[in-house]
Coordinates of C-alpha atoms and ligand atoms in Angstrom, one line a residue:
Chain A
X1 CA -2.0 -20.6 -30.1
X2 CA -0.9 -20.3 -26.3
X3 CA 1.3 -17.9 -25.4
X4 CA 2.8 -16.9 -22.1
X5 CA 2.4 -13.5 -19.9
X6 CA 6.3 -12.9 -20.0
X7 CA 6.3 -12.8 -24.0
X8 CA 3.9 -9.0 -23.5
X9 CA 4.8 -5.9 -21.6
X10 CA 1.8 -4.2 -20.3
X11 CA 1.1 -0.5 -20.9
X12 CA -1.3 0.8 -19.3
X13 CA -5.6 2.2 -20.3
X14 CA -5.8 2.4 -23.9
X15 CA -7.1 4.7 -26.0
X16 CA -5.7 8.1 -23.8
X17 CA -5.6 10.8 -26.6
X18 CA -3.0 13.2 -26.1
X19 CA -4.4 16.8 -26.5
X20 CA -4.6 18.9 -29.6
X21 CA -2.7 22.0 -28.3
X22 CA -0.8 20.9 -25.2
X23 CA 0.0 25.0 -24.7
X24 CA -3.3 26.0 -25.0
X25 CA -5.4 24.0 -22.5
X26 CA -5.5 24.3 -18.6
X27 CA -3.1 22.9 -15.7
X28 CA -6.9 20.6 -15.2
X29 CA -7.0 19.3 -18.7
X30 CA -3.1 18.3 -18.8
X31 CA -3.5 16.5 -15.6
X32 CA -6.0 14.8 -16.3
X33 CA -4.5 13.7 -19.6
X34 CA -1.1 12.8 -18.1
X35 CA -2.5 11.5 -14.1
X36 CA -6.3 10.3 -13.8
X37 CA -6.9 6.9 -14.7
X38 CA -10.0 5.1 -15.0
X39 CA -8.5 1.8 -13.0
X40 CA -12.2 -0.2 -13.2
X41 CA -13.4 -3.0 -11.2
X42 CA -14.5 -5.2 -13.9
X43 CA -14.0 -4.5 -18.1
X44 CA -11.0 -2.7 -19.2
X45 CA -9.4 -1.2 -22.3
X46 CA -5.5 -1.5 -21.9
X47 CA -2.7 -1.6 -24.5
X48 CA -0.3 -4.4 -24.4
X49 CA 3.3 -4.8 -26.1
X50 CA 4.2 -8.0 -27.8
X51 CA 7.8 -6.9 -26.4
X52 CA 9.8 -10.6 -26.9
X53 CA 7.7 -11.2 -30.3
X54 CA 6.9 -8.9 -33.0
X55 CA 7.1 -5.8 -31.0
X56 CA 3.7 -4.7 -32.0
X57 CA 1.4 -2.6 -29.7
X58 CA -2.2 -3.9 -29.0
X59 CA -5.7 -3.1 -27.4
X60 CA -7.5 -5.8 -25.3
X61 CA -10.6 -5.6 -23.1
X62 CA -9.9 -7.1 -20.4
X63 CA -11.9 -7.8 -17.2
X64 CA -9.5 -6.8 -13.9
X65 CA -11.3 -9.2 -11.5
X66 CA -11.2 -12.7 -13.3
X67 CA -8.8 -11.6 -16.4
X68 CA -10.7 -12.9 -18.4
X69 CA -10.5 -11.7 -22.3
X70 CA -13.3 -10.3 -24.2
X71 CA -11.7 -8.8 -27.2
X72 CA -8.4 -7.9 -28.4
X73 CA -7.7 -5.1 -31.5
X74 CA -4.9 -3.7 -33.4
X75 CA -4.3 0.0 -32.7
X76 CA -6.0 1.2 -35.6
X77 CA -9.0 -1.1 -35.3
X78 CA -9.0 0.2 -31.5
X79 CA -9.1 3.8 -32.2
X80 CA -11.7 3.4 -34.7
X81 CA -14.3 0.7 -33.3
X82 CA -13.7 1.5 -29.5
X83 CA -12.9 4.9 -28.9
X84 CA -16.2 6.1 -29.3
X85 CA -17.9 3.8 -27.2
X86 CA -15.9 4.8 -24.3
X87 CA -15.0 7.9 -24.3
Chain B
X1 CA -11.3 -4.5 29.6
X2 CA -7.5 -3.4 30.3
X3 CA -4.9 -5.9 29.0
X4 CA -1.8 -6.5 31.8
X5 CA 0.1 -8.8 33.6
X6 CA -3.0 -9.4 36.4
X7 CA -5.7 -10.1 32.9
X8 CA -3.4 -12.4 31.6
X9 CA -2.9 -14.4 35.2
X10 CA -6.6 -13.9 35.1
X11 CA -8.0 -15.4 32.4
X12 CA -5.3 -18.0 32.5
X13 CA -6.4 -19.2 35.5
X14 CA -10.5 -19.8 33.7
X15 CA -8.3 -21.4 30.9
X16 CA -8.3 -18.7 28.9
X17 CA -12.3 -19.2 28.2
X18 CA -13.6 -15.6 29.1
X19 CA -12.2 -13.1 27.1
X20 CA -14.3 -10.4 26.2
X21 CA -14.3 -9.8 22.7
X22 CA -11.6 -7.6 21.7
X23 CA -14.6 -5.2 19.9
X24 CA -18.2 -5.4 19.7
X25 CA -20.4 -5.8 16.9
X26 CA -22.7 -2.6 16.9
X27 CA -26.1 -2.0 14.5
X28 CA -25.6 0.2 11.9
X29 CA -27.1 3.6 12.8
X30 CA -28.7 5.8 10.3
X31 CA -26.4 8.9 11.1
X32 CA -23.2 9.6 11.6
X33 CA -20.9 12.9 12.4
X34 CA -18.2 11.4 10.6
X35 CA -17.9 8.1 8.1
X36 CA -14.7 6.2 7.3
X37 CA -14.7 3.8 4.8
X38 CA -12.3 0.8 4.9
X39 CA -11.5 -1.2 8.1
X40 CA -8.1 -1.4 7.1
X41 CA -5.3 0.1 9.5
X42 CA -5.4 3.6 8.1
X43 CA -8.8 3.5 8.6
X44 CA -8.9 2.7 11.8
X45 CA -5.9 4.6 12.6
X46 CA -8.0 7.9 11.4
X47 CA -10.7 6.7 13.6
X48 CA -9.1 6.3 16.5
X49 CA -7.3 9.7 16.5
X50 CA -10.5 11.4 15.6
X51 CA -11.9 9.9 19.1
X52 CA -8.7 10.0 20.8
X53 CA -7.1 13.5 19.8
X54 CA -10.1 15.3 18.5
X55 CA -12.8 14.4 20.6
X56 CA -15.1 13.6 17.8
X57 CA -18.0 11.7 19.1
X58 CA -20.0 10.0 16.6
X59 CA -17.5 7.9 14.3
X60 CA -18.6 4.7 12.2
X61 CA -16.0 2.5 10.1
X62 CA -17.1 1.0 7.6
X63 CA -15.4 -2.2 6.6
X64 CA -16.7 -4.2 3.4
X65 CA -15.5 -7.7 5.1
X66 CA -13.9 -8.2 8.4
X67 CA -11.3 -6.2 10.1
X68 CA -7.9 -7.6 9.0
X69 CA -8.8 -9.1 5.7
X70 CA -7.4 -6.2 3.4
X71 CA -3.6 -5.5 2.7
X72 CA -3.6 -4.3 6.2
X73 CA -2.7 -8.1 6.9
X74 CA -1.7 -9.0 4.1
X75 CA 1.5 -7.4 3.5
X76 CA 5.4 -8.4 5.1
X77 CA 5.3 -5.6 7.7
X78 CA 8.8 -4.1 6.9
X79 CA 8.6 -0.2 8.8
X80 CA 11.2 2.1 8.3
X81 CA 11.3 6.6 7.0
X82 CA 14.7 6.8 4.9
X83 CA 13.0 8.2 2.5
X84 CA 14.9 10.4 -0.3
X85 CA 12.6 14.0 -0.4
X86 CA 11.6 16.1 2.6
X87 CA 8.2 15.8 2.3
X88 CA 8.0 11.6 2.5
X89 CA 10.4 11.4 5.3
X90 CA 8.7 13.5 7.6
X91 CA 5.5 12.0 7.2
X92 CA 6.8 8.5 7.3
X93 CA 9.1 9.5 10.3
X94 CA 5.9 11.0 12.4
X95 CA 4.5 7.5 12.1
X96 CA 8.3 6.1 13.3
X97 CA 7.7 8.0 15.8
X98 CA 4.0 7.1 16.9
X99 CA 5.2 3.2 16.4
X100 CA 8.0 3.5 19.2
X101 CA 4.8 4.3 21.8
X102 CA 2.4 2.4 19.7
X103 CA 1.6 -0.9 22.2
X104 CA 1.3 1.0 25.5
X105 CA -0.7 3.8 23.6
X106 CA -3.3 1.1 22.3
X107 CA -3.0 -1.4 25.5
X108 CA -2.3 -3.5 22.6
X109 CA 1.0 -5.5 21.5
X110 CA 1.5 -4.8 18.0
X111 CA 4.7 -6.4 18.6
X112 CA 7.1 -3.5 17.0
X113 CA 10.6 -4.9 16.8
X114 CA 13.2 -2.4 15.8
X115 CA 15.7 -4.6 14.2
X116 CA 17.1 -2.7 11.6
X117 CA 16.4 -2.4 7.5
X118 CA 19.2 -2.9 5.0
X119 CA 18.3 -1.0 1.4
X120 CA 21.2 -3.1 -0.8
X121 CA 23.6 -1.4 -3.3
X122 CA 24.9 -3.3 -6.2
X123 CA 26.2 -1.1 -8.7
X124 CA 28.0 2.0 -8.3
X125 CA 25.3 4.2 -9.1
X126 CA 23.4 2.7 -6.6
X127 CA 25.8 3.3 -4.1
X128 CA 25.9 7.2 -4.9
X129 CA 22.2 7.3 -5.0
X130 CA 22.0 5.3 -1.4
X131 CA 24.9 7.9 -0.6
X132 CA 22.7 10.9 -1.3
X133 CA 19.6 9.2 0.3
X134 CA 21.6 8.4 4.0
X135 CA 22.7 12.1 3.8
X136 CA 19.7 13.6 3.1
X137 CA 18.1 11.2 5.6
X138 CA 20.7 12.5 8.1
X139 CA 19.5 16.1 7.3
X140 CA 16.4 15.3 8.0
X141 CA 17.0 14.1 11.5
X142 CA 16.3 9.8 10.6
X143 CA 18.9 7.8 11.8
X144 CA 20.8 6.3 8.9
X145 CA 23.9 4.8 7.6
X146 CA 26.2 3.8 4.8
X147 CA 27.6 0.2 5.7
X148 CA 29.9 -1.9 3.0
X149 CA 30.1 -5.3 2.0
X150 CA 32.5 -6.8 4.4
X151 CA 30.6 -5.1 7.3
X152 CA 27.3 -6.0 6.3
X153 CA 28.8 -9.9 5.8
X154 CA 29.9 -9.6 9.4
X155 CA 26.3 -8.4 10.6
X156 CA 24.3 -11.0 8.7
X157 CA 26.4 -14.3 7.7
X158 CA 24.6 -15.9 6.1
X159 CA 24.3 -13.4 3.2
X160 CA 26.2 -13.8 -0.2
X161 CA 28.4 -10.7 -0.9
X162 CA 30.7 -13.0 -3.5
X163 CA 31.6 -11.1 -6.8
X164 CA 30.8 -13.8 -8.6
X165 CA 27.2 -13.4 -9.0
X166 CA 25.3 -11.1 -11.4
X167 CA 24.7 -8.5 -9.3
X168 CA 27.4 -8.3 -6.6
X169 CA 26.2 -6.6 -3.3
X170 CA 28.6 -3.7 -2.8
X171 CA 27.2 -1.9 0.0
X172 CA 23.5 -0.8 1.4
X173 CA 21.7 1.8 4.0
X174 CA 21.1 1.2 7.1
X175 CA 18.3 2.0 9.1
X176 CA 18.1 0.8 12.2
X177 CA 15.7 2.6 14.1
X178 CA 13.4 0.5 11.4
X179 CA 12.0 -3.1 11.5
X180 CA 9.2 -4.6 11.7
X181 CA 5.3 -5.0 13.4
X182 CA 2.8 -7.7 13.6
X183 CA 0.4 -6.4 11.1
X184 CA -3.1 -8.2 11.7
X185 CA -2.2 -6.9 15.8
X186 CA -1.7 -3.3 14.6
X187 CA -5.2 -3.9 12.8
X188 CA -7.0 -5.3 15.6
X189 CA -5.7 -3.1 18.5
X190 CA -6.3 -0.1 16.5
X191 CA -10.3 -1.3 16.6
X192 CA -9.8 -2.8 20.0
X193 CA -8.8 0.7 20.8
X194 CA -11.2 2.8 19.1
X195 CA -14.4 0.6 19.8
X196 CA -13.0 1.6 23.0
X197 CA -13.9 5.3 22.7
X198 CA -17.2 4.5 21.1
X199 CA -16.5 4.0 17.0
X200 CA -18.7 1.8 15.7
X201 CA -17.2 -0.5 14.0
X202 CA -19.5 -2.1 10.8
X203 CA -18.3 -5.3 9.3
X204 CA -20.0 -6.6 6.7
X205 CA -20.5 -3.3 5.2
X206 CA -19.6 -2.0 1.7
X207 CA -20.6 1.1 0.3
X208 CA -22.3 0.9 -2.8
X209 CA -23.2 4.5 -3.3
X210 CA -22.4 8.1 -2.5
X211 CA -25.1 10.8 -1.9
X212 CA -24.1 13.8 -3.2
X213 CA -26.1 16.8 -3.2
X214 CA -25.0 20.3 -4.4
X215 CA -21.4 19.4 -4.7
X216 CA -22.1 18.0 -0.6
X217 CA -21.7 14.8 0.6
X218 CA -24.8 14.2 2.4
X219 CA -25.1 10.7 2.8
X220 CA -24.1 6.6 2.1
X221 CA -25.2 3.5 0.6
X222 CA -24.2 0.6 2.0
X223 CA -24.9 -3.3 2.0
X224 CA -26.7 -2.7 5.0
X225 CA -28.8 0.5 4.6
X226 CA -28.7 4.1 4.3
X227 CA -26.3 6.4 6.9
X228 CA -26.8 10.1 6.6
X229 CA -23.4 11.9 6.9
X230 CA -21.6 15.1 6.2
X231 CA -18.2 13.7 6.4
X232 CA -16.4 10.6 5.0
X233 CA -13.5 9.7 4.5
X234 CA -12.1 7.0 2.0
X235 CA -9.4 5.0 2.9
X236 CA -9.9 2.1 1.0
X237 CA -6.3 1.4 -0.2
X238 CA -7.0 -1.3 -3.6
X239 CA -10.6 0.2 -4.3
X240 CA -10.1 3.4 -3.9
X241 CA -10.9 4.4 -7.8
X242 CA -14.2 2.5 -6.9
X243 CA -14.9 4.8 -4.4
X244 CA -13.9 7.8 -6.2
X245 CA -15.9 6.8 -9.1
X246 CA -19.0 7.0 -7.4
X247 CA -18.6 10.6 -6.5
X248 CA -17.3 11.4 -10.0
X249 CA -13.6 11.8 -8.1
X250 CA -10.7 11.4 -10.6
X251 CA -7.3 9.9 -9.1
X252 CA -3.9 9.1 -10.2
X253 CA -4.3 5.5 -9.1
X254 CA -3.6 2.1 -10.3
X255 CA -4.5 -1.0 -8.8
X256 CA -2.1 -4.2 -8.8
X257 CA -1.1 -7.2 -7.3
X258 CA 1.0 -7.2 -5.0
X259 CA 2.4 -11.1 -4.0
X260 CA 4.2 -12.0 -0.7
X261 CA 5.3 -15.9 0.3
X262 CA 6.4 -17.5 3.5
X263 CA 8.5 -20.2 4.2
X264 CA 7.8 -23.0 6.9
X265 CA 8.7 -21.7 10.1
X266 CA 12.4 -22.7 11.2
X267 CA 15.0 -21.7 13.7
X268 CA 16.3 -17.9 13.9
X269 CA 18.3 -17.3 11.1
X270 CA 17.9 -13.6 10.1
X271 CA 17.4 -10.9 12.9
X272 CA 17.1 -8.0 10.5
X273 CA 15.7 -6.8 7.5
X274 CA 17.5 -7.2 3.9
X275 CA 15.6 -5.3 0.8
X276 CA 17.0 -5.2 -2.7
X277 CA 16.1 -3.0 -5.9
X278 CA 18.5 -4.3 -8.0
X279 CA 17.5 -7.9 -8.0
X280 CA 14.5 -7.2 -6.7
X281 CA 13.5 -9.2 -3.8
X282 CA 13.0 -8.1 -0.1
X283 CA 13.3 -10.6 3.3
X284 CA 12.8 -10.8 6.9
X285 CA 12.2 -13.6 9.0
X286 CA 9.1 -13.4 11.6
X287 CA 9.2 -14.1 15.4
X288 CA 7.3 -17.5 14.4
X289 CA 10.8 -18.5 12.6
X290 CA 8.9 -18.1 8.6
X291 CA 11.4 -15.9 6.0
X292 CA 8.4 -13.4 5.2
X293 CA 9.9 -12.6 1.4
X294 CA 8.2 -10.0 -1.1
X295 CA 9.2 -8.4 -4.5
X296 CA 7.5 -6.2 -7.0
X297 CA 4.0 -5.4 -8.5
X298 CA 2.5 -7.6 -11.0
X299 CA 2.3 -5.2 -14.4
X300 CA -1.4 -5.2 -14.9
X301 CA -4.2 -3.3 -13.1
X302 CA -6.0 -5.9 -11.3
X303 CA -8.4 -6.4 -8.2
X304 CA -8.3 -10.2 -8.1
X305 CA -5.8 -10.5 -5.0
X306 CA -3.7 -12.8 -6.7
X307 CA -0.4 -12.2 -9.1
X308 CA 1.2 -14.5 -11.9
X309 CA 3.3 -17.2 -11.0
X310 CA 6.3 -15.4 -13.3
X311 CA 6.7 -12.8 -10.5
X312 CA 7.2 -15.2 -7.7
X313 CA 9.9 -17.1 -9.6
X314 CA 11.3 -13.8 -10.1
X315 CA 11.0 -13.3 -6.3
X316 CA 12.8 -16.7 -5.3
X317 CA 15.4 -16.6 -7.6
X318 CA 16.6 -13.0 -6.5
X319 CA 16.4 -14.0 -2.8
X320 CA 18.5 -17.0 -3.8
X321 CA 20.9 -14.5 -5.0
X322 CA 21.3 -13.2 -1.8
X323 CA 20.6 -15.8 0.8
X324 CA 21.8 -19.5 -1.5
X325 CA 21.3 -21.2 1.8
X326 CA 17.6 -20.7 1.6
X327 CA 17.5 -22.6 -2.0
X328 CA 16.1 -25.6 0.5
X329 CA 13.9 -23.8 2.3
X330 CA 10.1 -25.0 1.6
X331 CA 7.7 -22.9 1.4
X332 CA 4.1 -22.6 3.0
X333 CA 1.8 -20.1 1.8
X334 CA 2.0 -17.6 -0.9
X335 CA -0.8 -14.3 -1.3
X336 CA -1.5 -11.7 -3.1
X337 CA -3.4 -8.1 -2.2
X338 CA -4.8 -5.2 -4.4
X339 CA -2.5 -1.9 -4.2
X340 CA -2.8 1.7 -4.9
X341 CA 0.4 2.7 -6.7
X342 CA 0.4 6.5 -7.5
X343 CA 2.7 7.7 -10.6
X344 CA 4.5 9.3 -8.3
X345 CA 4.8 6.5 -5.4
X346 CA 3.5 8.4 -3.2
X347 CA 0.1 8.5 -1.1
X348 CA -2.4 10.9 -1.5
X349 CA -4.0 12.6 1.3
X350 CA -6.4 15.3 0.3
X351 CA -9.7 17.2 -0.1
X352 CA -11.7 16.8 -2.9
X353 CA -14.2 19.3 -5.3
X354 CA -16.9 17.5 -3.3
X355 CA -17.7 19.1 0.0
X356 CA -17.0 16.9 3.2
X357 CA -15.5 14.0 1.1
X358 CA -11.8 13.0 1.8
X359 CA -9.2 10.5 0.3
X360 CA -6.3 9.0 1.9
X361 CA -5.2 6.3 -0.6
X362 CA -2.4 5.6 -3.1
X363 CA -0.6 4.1 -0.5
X364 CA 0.4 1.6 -2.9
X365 CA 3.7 -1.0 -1.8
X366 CA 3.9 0.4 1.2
X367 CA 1.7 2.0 3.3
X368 CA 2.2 -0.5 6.3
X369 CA 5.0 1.4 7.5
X370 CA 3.0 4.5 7.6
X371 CA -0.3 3.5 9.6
X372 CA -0.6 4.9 12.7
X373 CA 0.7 8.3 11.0
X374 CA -1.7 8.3 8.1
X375 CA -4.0 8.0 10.8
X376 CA -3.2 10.4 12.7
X377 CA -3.0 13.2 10.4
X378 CA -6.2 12.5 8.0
X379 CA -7.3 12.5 11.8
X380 CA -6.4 16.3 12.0
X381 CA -7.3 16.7 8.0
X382 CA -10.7 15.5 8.8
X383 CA -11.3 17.6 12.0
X384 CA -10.2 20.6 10.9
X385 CA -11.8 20.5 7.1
X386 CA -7.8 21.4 6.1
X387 CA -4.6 19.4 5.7
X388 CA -2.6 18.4 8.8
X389 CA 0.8 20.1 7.9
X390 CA 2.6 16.9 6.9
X391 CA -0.1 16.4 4.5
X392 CA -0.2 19.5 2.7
X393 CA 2.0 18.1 0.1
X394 CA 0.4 15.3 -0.7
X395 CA -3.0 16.7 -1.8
X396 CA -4.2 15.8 -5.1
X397 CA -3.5 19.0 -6.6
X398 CA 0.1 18.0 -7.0
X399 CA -1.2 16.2 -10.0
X400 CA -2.4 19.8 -11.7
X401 CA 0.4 22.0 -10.4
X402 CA 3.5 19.6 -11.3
X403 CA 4.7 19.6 -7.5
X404 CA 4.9 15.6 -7.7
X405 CA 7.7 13.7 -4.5
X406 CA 9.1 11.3 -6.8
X407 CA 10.2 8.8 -4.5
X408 CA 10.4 6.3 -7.2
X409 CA 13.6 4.4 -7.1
X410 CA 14.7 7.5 -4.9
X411 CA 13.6 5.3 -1.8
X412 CA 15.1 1.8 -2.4
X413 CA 12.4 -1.2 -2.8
X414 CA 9.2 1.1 -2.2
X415 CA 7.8 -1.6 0.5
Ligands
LIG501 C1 2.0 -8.4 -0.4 C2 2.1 -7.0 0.2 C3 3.2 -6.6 0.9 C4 3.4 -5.4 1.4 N1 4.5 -5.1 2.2 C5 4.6 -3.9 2.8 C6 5.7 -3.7 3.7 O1 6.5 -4.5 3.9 N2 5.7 -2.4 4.3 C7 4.8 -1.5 4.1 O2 4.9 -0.4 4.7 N3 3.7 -1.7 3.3 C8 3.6 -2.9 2.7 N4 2.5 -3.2 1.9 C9 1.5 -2.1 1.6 C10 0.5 -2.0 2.8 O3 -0.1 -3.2 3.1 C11 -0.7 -1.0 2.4 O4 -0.2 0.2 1.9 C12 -1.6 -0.7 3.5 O5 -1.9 -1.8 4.3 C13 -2.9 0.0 3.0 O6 -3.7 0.6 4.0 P1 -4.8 -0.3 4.8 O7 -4.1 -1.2 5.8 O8 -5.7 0.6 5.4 O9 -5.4 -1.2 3.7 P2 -6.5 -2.3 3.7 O10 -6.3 -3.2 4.9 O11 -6.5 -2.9 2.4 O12 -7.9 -1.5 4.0 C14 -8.8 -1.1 3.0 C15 -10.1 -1.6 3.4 O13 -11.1 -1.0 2.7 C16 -12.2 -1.9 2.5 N5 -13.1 -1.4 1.4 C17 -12.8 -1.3 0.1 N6 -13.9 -0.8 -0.5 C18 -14.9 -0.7 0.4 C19 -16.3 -0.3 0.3 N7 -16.8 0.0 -0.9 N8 -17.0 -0.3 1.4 C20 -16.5 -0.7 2.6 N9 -15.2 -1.1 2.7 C21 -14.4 -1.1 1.6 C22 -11.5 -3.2 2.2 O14 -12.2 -4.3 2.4 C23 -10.2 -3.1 3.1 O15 -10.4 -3.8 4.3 C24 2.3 -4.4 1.3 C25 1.1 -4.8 0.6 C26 1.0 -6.1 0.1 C27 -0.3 -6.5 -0.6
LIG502 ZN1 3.2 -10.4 -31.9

């Protein structure tokens, strides 16, 4: 099925875990949480929202030079079958 | 070779057949006192004030194409420094202030044309926030004003202020000590200029590797060998997370599209420049007659150099808004360029954890405006191994410490 750009919001790297203890980590840690970005030349894994259809958030690998798309996930699949390969 | 009157007569007289080239096209050597990657204006903006101001000797650029083929000129030139917080207006009003001599300080006509910047107002919130902005702006020393509807229909006719639009123009700031610059001449009399005092100037070069030893940087890879150095600095706008990558830098940075489009050249029609938030669309026209029109940031991080065709629809139709009179206007070319958007819009001028390595990026929309004082203070950043004052703020510790300049929105269209 073909859908257009304009039907998803983009949101940014995927896969960001938000610390355990916010209150218990350093200014370095929760900067690098919140700030620092990966931004790759070349394969990235970035959520998308489905904003004028279902509404559902997603996970895609994308590549950030010739868009093309080599995999997309729900955000359960993501967290379990990616997560470890790139963190 | 000086530029004047008498070259000019000159060479005219040989039809114009023997012109030196504007900068020569040195070997690579294998060490250098001081490294700059990315040809792009900042880059060799910082060049030529490290020559120029701080006598540094023994300066390379590298550039991983050719000199004028990054956002440099790529982008729609709008200058102006009414920026909301203290820290971005004084940086961004320094480099005001180094355009105003720019042409006679290079020997180079970058073609600065003051003609004034409108930020447009449609809503009443708007309207306070460009309130609070000209009065800050005032504060701050930048020439700025508050001008109405009526008044800004009398300066620019051709502009829609009806009510019966969606978004009704109610008012704008003013700056009109702003304008705009030929961009790829800012690019090429900045190397002009600095090949002058001896840079070395490397096209054709990209830097594929960083040497790093002992938390130093000792040295380069590039396309064209290895350079030994104990000082670079990055100012590679769209790649800079490449470049920080390799030394295991982290950044705030994003990189996106960024489209522009221009129309076929015809006669003069707009003498200043008109910028929108609201509907989203900014527009000048150039001294070649083309409306030079721009808008916003395609969503997704990307490093292709072109956007979706959504966002330049987007683009037209918001300039219609303003300008229906243009709605037959055909246009000619359309681009797109990679930039550095920061989460807090603005640029990021700082040391790093490694030792001798520097990064003068996030730039992002609009970094045009601010060349020949980005320069000019990584200059002095570089030099001295510490921030120039203006740049103290903007180091990359703002990201730990919470001391973010949000000039998002605060600023109008951030171009
Ligand atoms: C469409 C568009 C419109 C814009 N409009 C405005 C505006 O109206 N006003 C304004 O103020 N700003 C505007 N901007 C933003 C402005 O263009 C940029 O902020 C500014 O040009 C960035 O600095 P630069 O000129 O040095 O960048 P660039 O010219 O992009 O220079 C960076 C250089 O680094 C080189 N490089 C990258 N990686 C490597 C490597 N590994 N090795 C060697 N070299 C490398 C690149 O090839 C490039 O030449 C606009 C940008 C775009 C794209
Ligand atoms: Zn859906």
């Amino acid at each position: 099925m073909h859908l257009e750009e304009e039907d998803f919001s983009y949101s940014g790297e995927a896969l960001i875990a938000r610390p355990n203890n916010p209150s218990s980590i350093s200014d370095d840690e929760w900067g690098d949480y919140l700030f620092m970005r990966k931004n790759p030349k070349g394969r990235h894994v970035e959520q998308w929202q489905h904003s004028s259809g279902c509404r559902k958030f997603f996970v895609i690998e994308r590549n950030t030079i010739d868009n093309t798309i080599y995999s997309s996930y729900t955000m359960i699949q993501a967290s379990k079958e990616i997560k470890h390969e790139t963190n | 070779m000086k530029y004047s009157i008498f070259s000019l007569l000159k060479q005219g007289l040989k039809d114009n057949k023997e012109w030196p080239e504007a900068w020569s096209s040195p070997i690579i050597k294998s060490r250098y006192d001081v490294v700059i990657i990315g040809g792009g204006g900042h880059g060799l903006a910082t060049a030529y004030y490290l020559a120029k101001e701080h006598g540094v000797k023994n300066i390379a650029v590298l550039e991983k194409g050719y000199i004028g083929g990054g956002n440099t000129a790529r982008n729609t030139t709008i200058v102006r420094s009414n920026y909301l917080w203290d820290e971005s207006a004084m940086l961004y009003q320094h480099s005001l202030d180094l355009w105003n001599g720019l042409s006679q300080d290079l020997n180079y006509n970058v073609m600065f044309s003051a003609r004034g910047v409108y930020n447009l107002g449609h809503t009443l919130q708007e309207m306070r926030d460009i309130e609070r902005r000209v009065n800050a702006n005032v504060i701050n020393g930048i020439t700025a004003e508050v001008v109405l509807a009526d008044e800004i229909k009398k300066r620019i006719p051709l502009i829609n202020i009806s009510k019966n639009v969606r978004y009704p123009i109610m008012g704008a700031s003013y700056q009109s000590t702003g304008g705009v610059a030929r961009h790829d001449a800012v690019a090429w009399g900045f190397a002009r200029a600095a090949a002058a005092l001896g840079v070395d100037i490397v096209e054709q070069c990209e830097v594929t590797a960083m040497d790093i030893d002992n938390s130093k940087i000792v040295g380069l890879n590039t396309t064209k060998g290895y350079v030994a150095t104990n000082q670079v600095g990055c100012v590679a706008a769209g790649h800079s997370s490449v470049l920080a990558e390799m030394a295991n830098v982290r950044l705030p940075i994003e990189s996106h599209p960024l489209q522009a489009f221009v129309s076929e050249p015809m006669k003069a029609v707009l003498d200043t420049v008109v910028m929108s938030n609201a509907v989203h669309g900014y527009i000048s026209q150039s001294d070649k007659g083309d409306l030079v029109i721009g808008a916003g940031i395609d969503s997704y991080n990307s490093y292709s150099q072109r956007g979706s065709p959504h966002v330049i629809e987007h683009t037209a139709a918001a300039i219609l808004e303003l300008f229906p009179a243009f709605s037959r206007a055909r246009m000619n070319r359309q681009w797109g360029g990679i930039v550095d958007t920061t989460p807090d819009a603005c640029p990021i001028i700082s040391k790093t954890n490694v030792e001798g390595l520097y990064f003068n990026c996030g730039w992002g929309t609009g970094g045009f405006k601010a060349t020949p004082g980005s320069g000019h203070v990584f200059a002095s950043t570089l030099a001295n191994d510490s921030p120039h004052p203006l740049a103290v703020p903007f180091a990359i510790e703002r990201f730990y410490n919470g001391h973010l300049i949000d000039e998002h929105g605060a600023a109008g269209v951030a171009h």
